[in-house]
Coordinates of C-alpha atoms and ligand atoms in Angstrom, one line a residue:
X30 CA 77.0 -10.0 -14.1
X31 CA 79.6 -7.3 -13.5
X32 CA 78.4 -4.3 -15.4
X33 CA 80.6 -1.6 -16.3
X34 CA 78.6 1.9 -17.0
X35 CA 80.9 4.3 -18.8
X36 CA 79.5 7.6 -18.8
X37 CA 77.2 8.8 -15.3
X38 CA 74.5 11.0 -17.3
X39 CA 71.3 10.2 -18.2
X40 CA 71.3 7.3 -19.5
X41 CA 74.5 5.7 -17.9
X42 CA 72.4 6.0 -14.4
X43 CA 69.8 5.2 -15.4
X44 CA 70.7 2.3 -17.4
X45 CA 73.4 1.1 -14.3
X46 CA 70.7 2.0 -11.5
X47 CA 68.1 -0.8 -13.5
X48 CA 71.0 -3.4 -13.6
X49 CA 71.8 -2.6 -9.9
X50 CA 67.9 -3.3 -9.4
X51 CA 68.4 -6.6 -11.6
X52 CA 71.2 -7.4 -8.8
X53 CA 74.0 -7.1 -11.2
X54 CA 76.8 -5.5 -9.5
X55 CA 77.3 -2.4 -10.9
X56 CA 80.3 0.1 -11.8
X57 CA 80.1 3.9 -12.9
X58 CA 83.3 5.1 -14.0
X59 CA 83.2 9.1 -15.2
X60 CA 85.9 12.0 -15.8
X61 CA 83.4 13.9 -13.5
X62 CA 83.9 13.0 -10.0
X63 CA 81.4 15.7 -8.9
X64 CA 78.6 13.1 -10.3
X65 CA 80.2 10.3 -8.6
X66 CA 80.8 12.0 -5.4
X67 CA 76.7 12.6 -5.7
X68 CA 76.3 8.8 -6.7
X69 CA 78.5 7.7 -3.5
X70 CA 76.4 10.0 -1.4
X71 CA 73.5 8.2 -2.4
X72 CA 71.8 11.5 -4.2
X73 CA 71.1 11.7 -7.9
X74 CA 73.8 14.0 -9.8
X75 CA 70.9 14.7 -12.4
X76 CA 66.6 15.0 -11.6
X77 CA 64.5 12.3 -12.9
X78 CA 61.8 11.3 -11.0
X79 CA 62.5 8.2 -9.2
X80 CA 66.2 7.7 -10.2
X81 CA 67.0 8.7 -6.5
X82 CA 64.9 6.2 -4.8
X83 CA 66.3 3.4 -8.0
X84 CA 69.9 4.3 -6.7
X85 CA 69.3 3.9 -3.6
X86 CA 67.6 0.2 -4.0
X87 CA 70.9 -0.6 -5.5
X88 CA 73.4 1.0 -3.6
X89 CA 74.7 -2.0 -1.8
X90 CA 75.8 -3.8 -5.3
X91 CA 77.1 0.2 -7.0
X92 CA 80.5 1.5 -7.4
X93 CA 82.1 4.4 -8.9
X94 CA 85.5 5.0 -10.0
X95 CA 86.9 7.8 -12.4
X96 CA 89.4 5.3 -12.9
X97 CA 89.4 2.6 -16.2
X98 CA 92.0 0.0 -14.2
X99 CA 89.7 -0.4 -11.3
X100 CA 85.8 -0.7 -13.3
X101 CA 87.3 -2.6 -16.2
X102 CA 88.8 -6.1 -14.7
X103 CA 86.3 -8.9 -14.4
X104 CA 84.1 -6.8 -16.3
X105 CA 81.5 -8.4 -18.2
X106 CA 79.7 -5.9 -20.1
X107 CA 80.9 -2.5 -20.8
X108 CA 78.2 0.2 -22.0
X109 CA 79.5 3.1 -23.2
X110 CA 77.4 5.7 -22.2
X111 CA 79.2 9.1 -22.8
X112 CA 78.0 12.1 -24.7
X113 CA 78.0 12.2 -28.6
X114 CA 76.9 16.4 -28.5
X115 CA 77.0 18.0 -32.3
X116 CA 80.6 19.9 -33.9
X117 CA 79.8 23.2 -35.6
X118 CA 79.5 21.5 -39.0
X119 CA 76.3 19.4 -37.6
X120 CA 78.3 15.9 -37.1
X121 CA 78.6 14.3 -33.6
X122 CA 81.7 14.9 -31.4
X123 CA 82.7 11.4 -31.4
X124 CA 85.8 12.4 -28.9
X125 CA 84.3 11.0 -25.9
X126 CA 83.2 7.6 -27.3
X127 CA 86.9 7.2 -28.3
X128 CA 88.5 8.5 -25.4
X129 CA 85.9 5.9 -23.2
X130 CA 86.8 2.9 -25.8
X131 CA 90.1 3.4 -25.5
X132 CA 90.4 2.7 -22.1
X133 CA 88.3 0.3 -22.3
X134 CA 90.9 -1.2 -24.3
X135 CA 93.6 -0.4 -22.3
X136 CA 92.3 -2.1 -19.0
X137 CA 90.4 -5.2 -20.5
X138 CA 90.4 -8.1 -17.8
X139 CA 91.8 -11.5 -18.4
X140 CA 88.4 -13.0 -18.9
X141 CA 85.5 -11.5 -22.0
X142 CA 83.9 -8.9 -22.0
X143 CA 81.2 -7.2 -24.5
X144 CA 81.6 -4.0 -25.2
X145 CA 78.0 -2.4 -25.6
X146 CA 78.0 1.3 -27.8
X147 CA 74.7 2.7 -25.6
X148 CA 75.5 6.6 -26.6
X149 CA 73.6 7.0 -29.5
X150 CA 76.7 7.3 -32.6
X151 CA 76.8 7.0 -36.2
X152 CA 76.7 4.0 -38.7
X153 CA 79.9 2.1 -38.7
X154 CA 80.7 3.5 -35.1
X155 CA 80.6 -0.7 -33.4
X156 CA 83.4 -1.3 -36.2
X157 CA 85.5 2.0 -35.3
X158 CA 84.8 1.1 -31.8
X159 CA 86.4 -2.7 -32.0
X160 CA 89.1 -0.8 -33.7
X161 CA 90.1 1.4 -31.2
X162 CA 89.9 -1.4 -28.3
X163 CA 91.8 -3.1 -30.5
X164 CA 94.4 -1.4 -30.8
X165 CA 94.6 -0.2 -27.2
X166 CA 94.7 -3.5 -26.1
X167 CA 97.4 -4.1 -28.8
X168 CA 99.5 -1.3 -27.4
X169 CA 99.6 -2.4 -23.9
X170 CA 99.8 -5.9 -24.1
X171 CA 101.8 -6.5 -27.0
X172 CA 99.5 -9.5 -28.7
X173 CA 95.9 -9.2 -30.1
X174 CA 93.1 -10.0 -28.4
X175 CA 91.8 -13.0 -29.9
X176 CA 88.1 -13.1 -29.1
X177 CA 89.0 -11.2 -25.7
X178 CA 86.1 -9.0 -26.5
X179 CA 83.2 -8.0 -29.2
X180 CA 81.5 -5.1 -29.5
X181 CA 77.6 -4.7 -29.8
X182 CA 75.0 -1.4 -30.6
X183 CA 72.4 -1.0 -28.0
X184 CA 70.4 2.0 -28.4
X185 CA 68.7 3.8 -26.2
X186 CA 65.1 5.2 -26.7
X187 CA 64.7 6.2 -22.8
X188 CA 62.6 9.3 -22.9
X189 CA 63.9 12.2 -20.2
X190 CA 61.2 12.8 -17.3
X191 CA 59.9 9.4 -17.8
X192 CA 63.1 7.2 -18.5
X193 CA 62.6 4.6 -15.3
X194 CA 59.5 4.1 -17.0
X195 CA 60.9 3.6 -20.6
X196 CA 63.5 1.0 -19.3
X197 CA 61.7 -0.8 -17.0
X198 CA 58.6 -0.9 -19.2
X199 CA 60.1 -0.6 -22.6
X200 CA 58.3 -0.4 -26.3
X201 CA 61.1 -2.7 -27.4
X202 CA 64.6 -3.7 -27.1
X203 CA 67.2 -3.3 -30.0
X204 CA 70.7 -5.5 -30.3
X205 CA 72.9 -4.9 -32.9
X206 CA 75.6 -7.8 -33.3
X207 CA 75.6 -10.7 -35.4
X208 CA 78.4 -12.2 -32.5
X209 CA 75.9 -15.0 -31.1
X210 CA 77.7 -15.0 -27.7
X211 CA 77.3 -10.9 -27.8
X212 CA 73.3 -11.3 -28.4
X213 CA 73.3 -14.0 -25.9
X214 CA 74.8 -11.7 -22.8
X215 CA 72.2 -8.9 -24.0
X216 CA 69.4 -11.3 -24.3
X217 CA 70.3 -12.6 -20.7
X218 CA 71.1 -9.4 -19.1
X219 CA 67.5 -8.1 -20.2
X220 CA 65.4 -11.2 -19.8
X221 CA 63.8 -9.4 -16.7
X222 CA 62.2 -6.5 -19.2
X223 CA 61.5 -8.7 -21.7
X224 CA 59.8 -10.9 -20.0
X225 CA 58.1 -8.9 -17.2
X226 CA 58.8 -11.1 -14.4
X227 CA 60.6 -8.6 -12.1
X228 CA 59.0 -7.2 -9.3
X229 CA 58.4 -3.6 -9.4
X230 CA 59.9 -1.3 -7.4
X231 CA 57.3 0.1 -5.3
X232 CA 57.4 3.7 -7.3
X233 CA 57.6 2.2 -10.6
X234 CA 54.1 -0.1 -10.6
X235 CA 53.8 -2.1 -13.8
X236 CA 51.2 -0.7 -16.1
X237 CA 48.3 -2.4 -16.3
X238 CA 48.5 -4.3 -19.9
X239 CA 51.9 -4.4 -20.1
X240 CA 53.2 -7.6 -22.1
X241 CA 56.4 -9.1 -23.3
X242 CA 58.7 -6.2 -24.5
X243 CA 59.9 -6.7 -28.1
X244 CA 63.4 -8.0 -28.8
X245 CA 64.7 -7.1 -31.9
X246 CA 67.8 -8.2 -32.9
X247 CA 69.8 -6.8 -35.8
X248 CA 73.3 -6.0 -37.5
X249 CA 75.5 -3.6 -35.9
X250 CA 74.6 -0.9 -38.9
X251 CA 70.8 -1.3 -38.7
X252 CA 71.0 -0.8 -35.2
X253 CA 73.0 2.2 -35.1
X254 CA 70.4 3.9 -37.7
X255 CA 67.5 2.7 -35.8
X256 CA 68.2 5.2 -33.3
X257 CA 68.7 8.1 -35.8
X258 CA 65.4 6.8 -37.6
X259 CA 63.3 6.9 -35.0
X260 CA 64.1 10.2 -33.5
X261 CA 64.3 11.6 -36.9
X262 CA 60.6 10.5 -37.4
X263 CA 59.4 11.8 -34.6
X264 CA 60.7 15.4 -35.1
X265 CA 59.1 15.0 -38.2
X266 CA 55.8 14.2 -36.7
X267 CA 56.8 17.4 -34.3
X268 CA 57.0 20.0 -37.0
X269 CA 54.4 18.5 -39.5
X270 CA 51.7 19.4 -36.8
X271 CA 53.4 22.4 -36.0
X272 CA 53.3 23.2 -40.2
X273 CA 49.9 22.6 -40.1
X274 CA 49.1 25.1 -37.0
X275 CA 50.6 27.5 -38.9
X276 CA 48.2 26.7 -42.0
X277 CA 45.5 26.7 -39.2
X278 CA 45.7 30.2 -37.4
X279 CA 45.4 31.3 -41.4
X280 CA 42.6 29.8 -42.0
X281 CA 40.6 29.9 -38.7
X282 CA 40.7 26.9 -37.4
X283 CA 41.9 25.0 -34.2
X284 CA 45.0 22.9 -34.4
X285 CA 43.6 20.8 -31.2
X286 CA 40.8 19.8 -32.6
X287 CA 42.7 18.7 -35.9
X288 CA 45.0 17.0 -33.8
X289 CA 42.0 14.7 -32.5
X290 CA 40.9 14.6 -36.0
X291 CA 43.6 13.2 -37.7
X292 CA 45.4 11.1 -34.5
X293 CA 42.3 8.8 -34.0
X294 CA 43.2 7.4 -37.3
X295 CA 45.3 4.4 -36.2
X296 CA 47.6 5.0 -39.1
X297 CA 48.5 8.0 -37.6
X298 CA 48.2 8.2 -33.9
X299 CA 47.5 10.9 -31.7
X300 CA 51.2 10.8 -29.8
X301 CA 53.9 13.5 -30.9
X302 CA 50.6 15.6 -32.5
X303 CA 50.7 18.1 -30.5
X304 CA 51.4 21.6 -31.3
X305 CA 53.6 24.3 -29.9
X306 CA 56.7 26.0 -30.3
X307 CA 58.5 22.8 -31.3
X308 CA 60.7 19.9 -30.3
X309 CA 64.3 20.6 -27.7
X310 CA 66.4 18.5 -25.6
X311 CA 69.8 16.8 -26.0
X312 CA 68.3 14.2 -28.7
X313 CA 66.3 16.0 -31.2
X314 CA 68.3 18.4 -32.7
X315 CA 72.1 16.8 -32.7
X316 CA 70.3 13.6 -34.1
X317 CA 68.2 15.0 -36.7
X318 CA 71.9 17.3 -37.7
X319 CA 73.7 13.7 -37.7
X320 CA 71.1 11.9 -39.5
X321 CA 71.9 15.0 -42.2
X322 CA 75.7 14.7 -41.7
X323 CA 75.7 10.7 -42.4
X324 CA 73.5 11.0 -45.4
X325 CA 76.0 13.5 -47.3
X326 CA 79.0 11.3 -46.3
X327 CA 77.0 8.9 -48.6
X328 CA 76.4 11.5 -51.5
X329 CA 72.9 11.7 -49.9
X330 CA 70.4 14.3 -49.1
X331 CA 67.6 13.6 -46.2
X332 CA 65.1 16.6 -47.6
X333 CA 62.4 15.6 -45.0
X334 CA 64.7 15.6 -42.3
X335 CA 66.2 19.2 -43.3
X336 CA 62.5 20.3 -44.1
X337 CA 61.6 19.2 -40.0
X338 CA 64.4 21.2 -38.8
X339 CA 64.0 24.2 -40.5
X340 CA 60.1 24.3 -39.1
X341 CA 60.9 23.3 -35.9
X342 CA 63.6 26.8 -35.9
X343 CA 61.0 29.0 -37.7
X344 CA 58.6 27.6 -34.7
X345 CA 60.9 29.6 -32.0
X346 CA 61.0 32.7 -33.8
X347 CA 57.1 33.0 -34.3
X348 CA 57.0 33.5 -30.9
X349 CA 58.9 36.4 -31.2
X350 CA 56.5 37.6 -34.1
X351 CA 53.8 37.0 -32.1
X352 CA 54.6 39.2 -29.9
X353 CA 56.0 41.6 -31.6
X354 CA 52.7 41.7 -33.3
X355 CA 50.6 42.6 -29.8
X356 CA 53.6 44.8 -28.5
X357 CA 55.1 46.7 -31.6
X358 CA 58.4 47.7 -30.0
X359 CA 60.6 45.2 -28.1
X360 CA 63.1 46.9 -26.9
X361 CA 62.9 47.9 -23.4
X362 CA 59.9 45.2 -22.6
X363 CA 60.1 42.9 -20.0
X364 CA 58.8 39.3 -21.3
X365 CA 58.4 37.0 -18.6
X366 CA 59.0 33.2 -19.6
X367 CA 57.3 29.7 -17.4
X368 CA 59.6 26.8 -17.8
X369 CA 63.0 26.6 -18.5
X370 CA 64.1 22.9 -18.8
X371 CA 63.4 21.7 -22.5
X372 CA 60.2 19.9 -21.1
X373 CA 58.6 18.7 -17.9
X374 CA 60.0 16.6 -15.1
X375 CA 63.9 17.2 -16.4
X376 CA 66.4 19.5 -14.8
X377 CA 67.8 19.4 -18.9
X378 CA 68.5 22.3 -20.9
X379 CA 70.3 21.6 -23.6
X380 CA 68.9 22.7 -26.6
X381 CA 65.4 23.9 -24.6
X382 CA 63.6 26.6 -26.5
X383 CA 62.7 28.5 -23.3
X384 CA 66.8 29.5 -23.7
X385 CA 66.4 30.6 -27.1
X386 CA 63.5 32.2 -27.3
X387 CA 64.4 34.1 -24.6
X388 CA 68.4 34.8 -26.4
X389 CA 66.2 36.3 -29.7
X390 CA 64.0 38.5 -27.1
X391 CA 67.3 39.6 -25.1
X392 CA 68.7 40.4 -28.7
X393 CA 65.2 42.5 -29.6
X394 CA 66.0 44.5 -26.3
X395 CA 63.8 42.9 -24.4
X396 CA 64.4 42.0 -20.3
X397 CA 63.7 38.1 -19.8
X398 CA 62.4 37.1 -16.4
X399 CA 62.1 33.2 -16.1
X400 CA 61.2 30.5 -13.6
X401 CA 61.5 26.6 -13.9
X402 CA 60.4 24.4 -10.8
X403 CA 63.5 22.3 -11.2
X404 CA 66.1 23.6 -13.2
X405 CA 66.6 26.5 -11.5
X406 CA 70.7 26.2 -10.0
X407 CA 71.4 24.8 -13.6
X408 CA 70.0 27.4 -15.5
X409 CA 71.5 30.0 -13.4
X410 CA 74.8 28.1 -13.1
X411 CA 75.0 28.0 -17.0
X412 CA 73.5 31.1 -17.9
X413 CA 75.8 33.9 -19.7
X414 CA 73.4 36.0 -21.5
X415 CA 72.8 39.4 -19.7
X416 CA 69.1 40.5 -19.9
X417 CA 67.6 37.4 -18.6
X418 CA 67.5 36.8 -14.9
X419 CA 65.7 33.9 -13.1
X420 CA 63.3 33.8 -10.3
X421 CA 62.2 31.4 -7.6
X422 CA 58.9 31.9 -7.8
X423 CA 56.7 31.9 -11.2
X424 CA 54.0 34.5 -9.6
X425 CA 57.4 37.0 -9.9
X426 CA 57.5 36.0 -13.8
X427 CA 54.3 38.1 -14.0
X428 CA 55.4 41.3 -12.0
X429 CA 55.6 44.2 -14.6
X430 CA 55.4 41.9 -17.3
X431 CA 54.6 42.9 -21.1
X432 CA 54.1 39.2 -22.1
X433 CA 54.4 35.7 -20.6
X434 CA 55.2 33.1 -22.2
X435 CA 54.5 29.1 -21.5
X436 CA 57.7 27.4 -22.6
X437 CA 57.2 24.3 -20.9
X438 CA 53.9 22.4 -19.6
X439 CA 55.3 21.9 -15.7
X440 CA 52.0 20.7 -14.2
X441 CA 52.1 23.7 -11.2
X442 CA 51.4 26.0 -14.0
X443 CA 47.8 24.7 -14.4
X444 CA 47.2 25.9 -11.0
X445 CA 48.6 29.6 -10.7
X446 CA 46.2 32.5 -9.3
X447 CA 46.1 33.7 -13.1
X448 CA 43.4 36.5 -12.1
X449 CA 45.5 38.0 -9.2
X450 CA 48.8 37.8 -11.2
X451 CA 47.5 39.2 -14.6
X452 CA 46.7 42.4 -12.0
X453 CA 50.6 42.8 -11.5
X454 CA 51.5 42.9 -15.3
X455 CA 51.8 45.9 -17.7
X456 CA 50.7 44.3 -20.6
X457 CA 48.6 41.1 -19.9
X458 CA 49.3 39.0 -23.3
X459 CA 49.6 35.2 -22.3
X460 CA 51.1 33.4 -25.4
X461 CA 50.7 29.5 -24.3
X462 CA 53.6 28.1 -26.3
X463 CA 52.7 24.4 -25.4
X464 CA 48.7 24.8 -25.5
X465 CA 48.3 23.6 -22.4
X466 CA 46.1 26.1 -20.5
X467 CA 42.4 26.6 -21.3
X468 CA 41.8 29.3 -23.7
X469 CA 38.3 30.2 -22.7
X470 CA 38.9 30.4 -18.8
X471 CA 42.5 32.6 -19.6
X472 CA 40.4 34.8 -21.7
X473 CA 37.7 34.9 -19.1
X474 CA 40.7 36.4 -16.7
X475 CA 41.1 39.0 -18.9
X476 CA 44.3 37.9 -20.5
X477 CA 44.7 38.5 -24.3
X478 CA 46.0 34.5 -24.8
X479 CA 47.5 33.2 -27.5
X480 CA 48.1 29.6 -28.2
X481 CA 49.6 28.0 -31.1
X482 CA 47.8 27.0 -34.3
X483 CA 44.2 27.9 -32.6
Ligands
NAD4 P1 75.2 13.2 -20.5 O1 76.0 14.3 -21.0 O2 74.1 13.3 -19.5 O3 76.3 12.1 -19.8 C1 77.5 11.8 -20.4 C2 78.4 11.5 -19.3 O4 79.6 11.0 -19.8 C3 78.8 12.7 -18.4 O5 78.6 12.4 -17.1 C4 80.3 12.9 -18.8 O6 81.1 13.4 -17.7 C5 80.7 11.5 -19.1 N1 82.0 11.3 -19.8 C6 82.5 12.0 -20.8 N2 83.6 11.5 -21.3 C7 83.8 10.4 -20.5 C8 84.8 9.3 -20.6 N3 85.9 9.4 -21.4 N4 84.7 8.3 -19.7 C9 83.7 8.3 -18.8 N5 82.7 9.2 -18.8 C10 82.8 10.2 -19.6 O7 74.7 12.4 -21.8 P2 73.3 11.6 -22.0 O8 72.2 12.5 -22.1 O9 73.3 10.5 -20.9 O10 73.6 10.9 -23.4 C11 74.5 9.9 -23.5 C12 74.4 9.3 -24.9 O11 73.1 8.7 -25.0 C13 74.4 10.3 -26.1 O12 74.9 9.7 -27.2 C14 72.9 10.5 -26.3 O13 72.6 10.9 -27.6 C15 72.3 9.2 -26.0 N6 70.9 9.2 -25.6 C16 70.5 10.2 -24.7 C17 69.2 10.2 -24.3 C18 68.7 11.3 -23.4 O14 67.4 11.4 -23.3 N7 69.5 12.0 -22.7 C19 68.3 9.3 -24.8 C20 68.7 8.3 -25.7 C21 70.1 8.3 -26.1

């Protein structure tokens, strides 16, 4: 099939480098031409692990454009990838869905093409989507379209730092369209996943286990609020265990071990359990605030939803409490921070709570020294706030240091010279924000560690 992948972020490459892989022939159109210039050169514009290698597998059957006129003929499906990133009153910028499904409209082939909403958008978005095609089409070629086109929801569920994985070896599948020749070109053009009978890339080894993926096909509606539903849940999951850490550092007791406790219960599961200084990322937050947003269009209130949010904010400015509580004054401290990207094996930092714990320590008074293995250019490329400088190295995180703090679990972290750096700081308070360093052997360097919820 010829694809058409509006949108070359995270999940436009990654979904157009899988149907490259598929041998579909594949075309990224973007406003950015910095990310297709990357694309063209055969380098990944964003980092996740493999996506490189995935691009390259595919190279001989990709093509980018920032132009609509040369992606769209002969086009047979057309995701729309784009951003959907939240307004100041909590609902989603919609601006570059329409701008992308406009053109769309405008440059329709002769022959049909499905139009496939990918970026995650709110109920009744497939309807104002056929709308707008519509009427583009309309206004450039003078007659209606007359079954030129349909439009379907696809959601994605691909999860940053492991999203070949999620695609290639998916929990399940979700069409939204109740157009049969719509659910047929999705069906077709994911056979491969759902039935497992691709081979692998070489990087990418099927897990041992894995069956059929799920296909669930549904209205355009119930799609759309799939999406919202599920990551809505699982921020609730986020700051229920996080509510209960708070309970347990009152009472004495160790949120790790409760976690254990209660995920073994199949009813619960152990996944999203685990405490720390909450839930970040492009997803969580602008989902959870249009999950909000669409329930008062309807006269509704989502309590639950609101209750997640507001713990999962409160969770950032513990830190901050905590130590304020070890270091009394702030102002003139320097606080180092480990991890910067809004969690491991992303270059992302939208939304990560490294960035705003360390704005709420910069506004205390405090210096913030940071380091992140990967998102280092970006972070220092985007950052405005003065007070808070990166380094290259973490061991330079430590040097004079009042605090550190573990924002985000990178693997190398596990492996620092803990009893040489604690030597360099003033103050040597560890708070492990992600509870992912042993507690006894940080202690037994001398550090005064705090975790969270233990
Ligand atoms: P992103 O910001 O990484 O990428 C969006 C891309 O769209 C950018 O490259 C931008 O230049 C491009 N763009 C903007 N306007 C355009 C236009 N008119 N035509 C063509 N390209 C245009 O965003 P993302 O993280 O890939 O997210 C895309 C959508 O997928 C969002 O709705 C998001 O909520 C959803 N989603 C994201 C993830 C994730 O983990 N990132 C997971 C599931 C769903």
């Amino acid at each position: 099939m010829n694809i058409t992948i509006a949108g070359a972020g995270y999940v436009g490459l990654v979904t157009g480098a899988a149907c490259a892989y598929f041998g579909h022939e594949v075309t990224f159109v973007d406003v950015d031409a910095s990310k297709l210039e990357a694309i063209r050169r055969g380098t990944s514009p964003i980092y996740e692990p493999g996506l490189q290698e995935l691009l390259k597998l595919g190279k001989d059957r990709i093509r980018c454009t920032q132009d609509y006129a040369e992606a769209l003929p002969g086009c047979d499906i057309a995701f729309i990838t784009v951003g959907t990133p939240y307004l100041p009153d909590g609902s989603p910028n919609l601006s570059y869905v329409e701008a992308a499904a406009r053109e769309i409209g405008l440059h329709i082939g002769a022959g049909y093409t499905l139009v496939v909403n990918k970026s995650t958008v709110p109920v009744g978005s497939g309807n104002w989507v056929e709308a707008i095609v519509r009427d583009a089409f309309e206004s450039r070629n003078g007659h209606r379209p007359n079954g030129k086109f349909s439009v379907a929801s696809n959601p994605e569920f691909l999860r940053e730092g492991s999203a070949l994985h999620d695609t290639f070896y998916a929990d399940r599948i979700v069409i939204g369209s109740r157009d049969p020749r719509a659910v047929a070109m999705l069906t077709e053009l994911y056979q491969p996943i759902q039935n497992q009978d691709f081979v692998p890339p070489a990087f990418l080894p099927r897990p041992e286990g894995q069956g059929a993926v799920p296909v669930v096909t549904t209205d355009l509606a119930s799609a759309e609020l799939i999406k919202y539903a599920a990551n809505a849940f699982l921020t609730v999951k986020i700051s229920f265990i996080n509510e209960i850490a708070s309970l347990a550092e009152s009472v004495g007791a160790d949120v790790v071990q409760l976690s254990r406790g209660i995920g073994l219960d199949s009813r619960i599961g152990p996944r999203f359990l685990q405490a720390g200084i909450g839930w970040g990322g492009s997803c969580f937050g602008k989902d959870t605030s249009a999950l909000i947003s669409i329930a008062r269009e309807y006269g509704k209130r989502a309590p639950i939803v609101e209750a997640a949010r507001e713990v999962n904010c409160e969770q950032r400015e513990k830190v901050i409490e905590k130590l304020l509580n070890e270091l009394k004054i702030m102002k003139g401290r320097v606080i180092g921070i480990l991890g910067v990207a809004f969690k491991p094996n992303t270059d992302d930092l939208r939304d990560a709570p490294a960035l705003d714990i360390a704005r709420r320590l910069v506004g205390r008074g405090a210096k913030v020294v940071a380091h992140d293995p990967i998102a280092l250019d970006r972070a220092r490329a985007e950052n405005t706030l003065p007070g808070l400088v990166f380094k290259d190295n973490p061991e330079e995180v430590f040097a004079d240091a009042d605090a550190v703090v573990l924002a985000t679990e990178w693997p190398l972290y596990r492996s620092l010279p803990f009893a040489e750096l604690l030597a360099t700081m003033s103050t040597p308070v560890f708070l492990d924000g992600r509870n992912f360093l042993d507690p006894q052997q940080m202690q037994s360097f001398g550090f005064r560690y705090l975790g969270v919820g233990r």
